[in-house]
Amino acid sequence: MNFKNLFLVLGLLLAMSCKTPTDVYKIEGKNININDSLPTITSIENFIKPYRENINKDLDSVLAYSVDTYSKADGYLNTAIGNLMADVIYDEADPIFFKRTGEHIDFVLMNHGGIRSIISKGPISKRTAFELMPFENSIVVSKLPGANVKELLDYLARAKRAHPISKLKIVLDKDGQVIESLVHEIPIDFNKTYYVATNDYLINGGDGMDFFKDSEDIFVLDYKIRNALIDYFMKTDTINPVADDRFIQLKE
């Protein structure tokens, strides 16, 4: 063997053995609370300022006017604010659904807990819509068999909560049993299928609404609930929603 090559190989091995190890063997970290006590970095604040001002200007632009203050706690089985939100979803989503499928939405069901704010008396802005619906929930339409529509009605009767509905009417007797159910003022036929607009949280069984899991088909409209509210407010001068008879319980 060539001794010159042997010495070269040995030299390389020795050099490699003397290198400092670079393997990571320990990672440390600590929590940093994000609050007002953190010092302001002027350069970052100056950079962000025009963007913040532009966003706030857009959010605070007045779109409509509310004649009163509305809360989801204002009623028993239906509330003015819930009725408004469900009706808005029907009015804004149905033309889109019809254009794509040639079918109309039969009724709307949303969840009481999805209403995250009140509507205050006075000007309504884009910020109002973001406060009402801070989540990124979108509108979807379920093709729901009649048997599952029956489950939906039973769910609402048991829950006795003002889950927002539109184009659906439910009457309970004094014992809480469903004695009348109509869609567009026509009695529900449990042998038919119905197109039910809801949101992408409920369609997956959110709030225990498992009846949506048996949907024959699901249509994703790519339309956020918040955007539907904004679109409605932009073309509506004054809102004055009311609690009505769409979901009631008889006393006798």
Short mmCIF file of C-alpha atoms in Angstrom, two decimals:
data_model
loop_
_atom_site.label_atom_id
_atom_site.label_comp_id
_atom_site.label_asym_id
_atom_site.label_seq_id
_atom_site.Cartn_x
_atom_site.Cartn_y
_atom_site.Cartn_z
CA MET A 1 0.00 0.00 0.00
CA ASN A 2 1.17 3.50 -0.76
CA PHE A 3 2.26 5.02 2.58
CA LYS A 4 1.47 8.49 1.31
CA ASN A 5 -2.19 7.53 0.82
CA LEU A 6 -2.28 5.74 4.19
CA PHE A 7 -1.07 8.85 6.01
CA LEU A 8 -3.65 10.93 4.15
CA VAL A 9 -6.52 8.64 5.24
CA LEU A 10 -5.31 8.59 8.85
CA GLY A 11 -5.08 12.40 8.82
CA LEU A 12 -8.64 12.73 7.61
CA LEU A 13 -9.95 10.35 10.26
CA LEU A 14 -8.10 12.23 12.97
CA ALA A 15 -9.47 15.56 11.77
CA MET A 16 -13.02 14.21 11.77
CA SER A 17 -12.67 12.82 15.27
CA CYS A 18 -11.61 16.22 16.59
CA LYS A 19 -14.68 18.10 15.30
CA THR A 20 -17.04 19.56 17.88
CA PRO A 21 -20.32 17.59 18.10
CA THR A 22 -23.28 19.47 16.58
CA ASP A 23 -26.16 17.20 17.63
CA VAL A 24 -28.94 18.98 19.58
CA TYR A 25 -29.36 17.22 22.90
CA LYS A 26 -31.40 19.77 24.87
CA ILE A 27 -34.08 22.35 24.11
CA GLU A 28 -35.21 24.89 26.64
CA GLY A 29 -38.04 27.39 26.49
CA LYS A 30 -40.17 29.67 28.61
CA ASN A 31 -43.62 31.22 28.43
CA ILE A 32 -43.83 34.89 27.53
CA ASN A 33 -47.16 36.46 28.47
CA ILE A 34 -48.49 38.76 25.77
CA ASN A 35 -50.02 41.68 27.65
CA ASP A 36 -49.83 45.44 28.08
CA SER A 37 -46.69 45.17 30.19
CA LEU A 38 -44.54 44.30 27.17
CA PRO A 39 -42.58 47.29 25.96
CA THR A 40 -43.71 48.89 22.71
CA ILE A 41 -41.25 48.76 19.82
CA THR A 42 -41.72 52.07 18.08
CA SER A 43 -40.46 50.95 14.67
CA ILE A 44 -42.95 48.06 14.59
CA GLU A 45 -45.82 50.25 15.82
CA ASN A 46 -45.11 52.84 13.14
CA PHE A 47 -45.08 50.11 10.49
CA ILE A 48 -48.39 48.60 11.64
CA LYS A 49 -50.23 51.86 12.33
CA PRO A 50 -51.51 52.69 8.80
CA TYR A 51 -52.74 49.13 8.30
CA ARG A 52 -54.54 49.12 11.65
CA GLU A 53 -56.16 52.47 10.92
CA ASN A 54 -57.31 51.30 7.50
CA ILE A 55 -58.81 48.08 8.90
CA ASN A 56 -60.59 49.92 11.73
CA LYS A 57 -61.97 52.45 9.26
CA ASP A 58 -63.38 49.62 7.14
CA LEU A 59 -64.81 47.71 10.14
CA ASP A 60 -66.48 50.81 11.55
CA SER A 61 -68.10 51.92 8.30
CA VAL A 62 -71.87 52.14 8.87
CA LEU A 63 -73.96 49.70 6.81
CA ALA A 64 -77.41 49.84 8.39
CA TYR A 65 -79.33 50.91 11.49
CA SER A 66 -80.92 48.85 14.28
CA VAL A 67 -84.07 50.22 15.89
CA ASP A 68 -83.44 48.35 19.14
CA THR A 69 -80.94 46.17 21.01
CA TYR A 70 -81.30 42.44 20.35
CA SER A 71 -79.92 39.50 22.34
CA LYS A 72 -80.19 35.73 22.03
CA ALA A 73 -81.39 35.71 25.66
CA ASP A 74 -84.53 37.68 24.79
CA GLY A 75 -86.85 34.77 24.01
CA TYR A 76 -87.76 31.16 24.75
CA LEU A 77 -88.04 29.03 21.58
CA ASN A 78 -87.26 31.78 19.09
CA THR A 79 -85.64 35.18 19.39
CA ALA A 80 -85.57 38.26 17.22
CA ILE A 81 -81.81 38.08 16.69
CA GLY A 82 -81.91 34.35 15.93
CA ASN A 83 -84.77 34.80 13.49
CA LEU A 84 -82.85 37.58 11.79
CA MET A 85 -79.71 35.49 11.36
CA ALA A 86 -81.60 32.46 10.03
CA ASP A 87 -83.65 34.61 7.64
CA VAL A 88 -80.51 36.36 6.41
CA ILE A 89 -78.85 33.02 5.69
CA TYR A 90 -81.91 31.88 3.73
CA ASP A 91 -82.24 35.13 1.77
CA GLU A 92 -78.55 35.36 0.89
CA ALA A 93 -77.78 31.67 0.30
CA ASP A 94 -80.89 30.49 -1.56
CA PRO A 95 -80.16 32.39 -4.81
CA ILE A 96 -76.63 30.95 -4.84
CA PHE A 97 -77.89 27.42 -4.19
CA PHE A 98 -80.59 27.72 -6.87
CA LYS A 99 -78.14 29.03 -9.45
CA ARG A 100 -75.83 26.07 -8.86
CA THR A 101 -78.36 23.27 -8.47
CA GLY A 102 -81.73 24.40 -9.82
CA GLU A 103 -83.17 23.64 -6.38
CA HIS A 104 -84.29 25.91 -3.55
CA ILE A 105 -83.33 25.67 0.11
CA ASP A 106 -86.30 24.33 2.06
CA PHE A 107 -85.38 25.66 5.48
CA VAL A 108 -82.52 26.83 7.68
CA LEU A 109 -81.25 25.53 11.01
CA MET A 110 -78.40 27.16 12.91
CA ASN A 111 -77.26 26.84 16.53
CA HIS A 112 -78.14 29.15 19.40
CA GLY A 113 -74.53 29.12 20.63
CA GLY A 114 -73.29 30.40 17.26
CA ILE A 115 -74.67 33.86 18.03
CA ARG A 116 -71.73 35.40 19.85
CA SER A 117 -72.87 38.95 20.48
CA ILE A 118 -75.84 41.28 20.73
CA ILE A 119 -76.90 43.78 18.10
CA SER A 120 -76.93 47.17 19.77
CA LYS A 121 -79.44 49.88 19.01
CA GLY A 122 -78.00 52.35 16.53
CA PRO A 123 -75.55 52.05 13.64
CA ILE A 124 -74.63 48.60 12.33
CA SER A 125 -71.14 48.18 10.88
CA LYS A 126 -68.94 45.41 9.53
CA ARG A 127 -67.57 45.12 13.05
CA THR A 128 -71.10 44.16 14.17
CA ALA A 129 -70.99 41.19 11.79
CA PHE A 130 -67.56 40.14 13.06
CA GLU A 131 -68.81 40.34 16.66
CA LEU A 132 -71.92 38.30 15.86
CA MET A 133 -69.91 35.67 14.01
CA PRO A 134 -66.20 35.79 14.95
CA PHE A 135 -65.65 32.25 13.67
CA GLU A 136 -64.96 31.24 10.08
CA ASN A 137 -68.13 29.15 9.80
CA SER A 138 -69.51 28.75 6.29
CA ILE A 139 -72.94 27.90 4.93
CA VAL A 140 -73.53 24.36 3.68
CA VAL A 141 -76.70 22.70 2.45
CA SER A 142 -77.70 19.17 3.46
CA LYS A 143 -79.96 16.97 1.36
CA LEU A 144 -81.68 15.40 4.35
CA PRO A 145 -84.05 12.40 4.22
CA GLY A 146 -87.45 12.82 5.84
CA ALA A 147 -86.61 10.33 8.59
CA ASN A 148 -83.72 12.54 9.64
CA VAL A 149 -85.89 15.65 9.41
CA LYS A 150 -88.08 13.88 11.98
CA GLU A 151 -84.97 13.43 14.17
CA LEU A 152 -84.21 17.13 13.69
CA LEU A 153 -87.67 18.08 14.96
CA ASP A 154 -87.37 15.73 17.92
CA TYR A 155 -83.97 17.24 18.73
CA LEU A 156 -85.41 20.77 18.78
CA ALA A 157 -88.37 19.64 20.87
CA ARG A 158 -86.06 18.08 23.46
CA ALA A 159 -83.58 20.96 23.46
CA LYS A 160 -86.26 23.63 23.97
CA ARG A 161 -83.70 26.21 22.99
CA ALA A 162 -83.95 29.08 20.53
CA HIS A 163 -81.84 27.52 17.79
CA PRO A 164 -82.31 29.88 14.81
CA ILE A 165 -84.65 28.51 12.12
CA SER A 166 -86.15 29.98 8.97
CA LYS A 167 -88.99 28.76 6.70
CA LEU A 168 -89.66 26.04 9.27
CA LYS A 169 -92.58 26.17 11.72
CA ILE A 170 -92.84 23.93 14.78
CA VAL A 171 -95.65 23.75 17.31
CA LEU A 172 -95.29 21.77 20.54
CA ASP A 173 -98.13 20.72 22.79
CA LYS A 174 -98.08 21.50 26.50
CA ASP A 175 -96.09 18.31 27.10
CA GLY A 176 -93.39 19.28 24.60
CA GLN A 177 -94.41 16.92 21.80
CA VAL A 178 -94.35 18.06 18.17
CA ILE A 179 -97.95 18.38 16.96
CA GLU A 180 -97.35 20.50 13.87
CA SER A 181 -94.38 20.98 11.56
CA LEU A 182 -94.39 22.88 8.32
CA VAL A 183 -91.90 24.02 5.68
CA HIS A 184 -92.98 27.09 3.72
CA GLU A 185 -96.38 26.64 5.42
CA ILE A 186 -96.76 23.11 3.95
CA PRO A 187 -96.88 20.10 6.31
CA ILE A 188 -93.63 18.14 6.29
CA ASP A 189 -93.72 14.89 4.31
CA PHE A 190 -91.34 12.48 6.02
CA ASN A 191 -91.13 10.39 2.84
CA LYS A 192 -89.43 13.26 1.01
CA THR A 193 -85.95 14.74 1.22
CA TYR A 194 -85.38 18.37 2.16
CA TYR A 195 -82.57 20.82 1.46
CA VAL A 196 -81.51 22.23 4.82
CA ALA A 197 -79.06 25.13 5.08
CA THR A 198 -76.81 24.96 8.11
CA ASN A 199 -73.14 25.55 8.90
CA ASP A 200 -70.01 23.45 8.53
CA TYR A 201 -69.84 22.87 12.29
CA LEU A 202 -73.31 21.40 12.64
CA ILE A 203 -73.10 19.34 9.45
CA ASN A 204 -70.45 17.22 11.21
CA GLY A 205 -72.65 16.60 14.25
CA GLY A 206 -71.76 19.69 16.27
CA ASP A 207 -74.02 20.46 19.25
CA GLY A 208 -75.21 16.84 19.09
CA MET A 209 -76.98 17.33 15.75
CA ASP A 210 -76.08 13.83 14.59
CA PHE A 211 -79.02 13.68 12.17
CA PHE A 212 -76.92 15.64 9.66
CA LYS A 213 -74.47 12.73 9.44
CA ASP A 214 -77.03 10.83 7.32
CA SER A 215 -77.23 13.54 4.67
CA GLU A 216 -77.68 12.09 1.18
CA ASP A 217 -75.56 14.91 -0.22
CA ILE A 218 -73.79 18.02 1.07
CA PHE A 219 -73.35 21.21 -0.93
CA VAL A 220 -70.56 23.56 0.14
CA LEU A 221 -71.38 27.11 -0.93
CA ASP A 222 -67.99 28.66 -0.04
CA TYR A 223 -69.93 31.47 1.62
CA LYS A 224 -69.16 32.52 5.18
CA ILE A 225 -72.05 33.34 7.51
CA ARG A 226 -70.31 36.59 8.40
CA ASN A 227 -70.16 37.59 4.74
CA ALA A 228 -73.86 36.81 4.33
CA LEU A 229 -74.59 39.16 7.24
CA ILE A 230 -72.43 41.90 5.75
CA ASP A 231 -74.08 41.50 2.33
CA TYR A 232 -77.51 41.74 3.95
CA PHE A 233 -76.64 44.79 6.06
CA MET A 234 -75.17 46.58 3.04
CA LYS A 235 -78.51 46.50 1.22
CA THR A 236 -80.80 46.99 4.24
CA ASP A 237 -81.35 50.46 5.59
CA THR A 238 -83.00 49.54 8.90
CA ILE A 239 -83.42 46.24 10.76
CA ASN A 240 -86.32 45.57 13.11
CA PRO A 241 -86.50 41.78 13.67
CA VAL A 242 -89.13 40.21 15.93
CA ALA A 243 -89.76 36.99 17.79
CA ASP A 244 -92.74 35.31 16.12
CA ASP A 245 -94.64 32.01 15.95
CA ARG A 246 -92.13 29.95 13.97
CA PHE A 247 -91.37 27.83 17.05
CA ILE A 248 -93.88 27.86 19.88
CA GLN A 249 -95.29 25.69 22.66
CA LEU A 250 -98.97 25.67 23.53
CA LYS A 251 -99.92 26.20 27.15
CA GLU A 252 -103.04 24.01 27.07
#
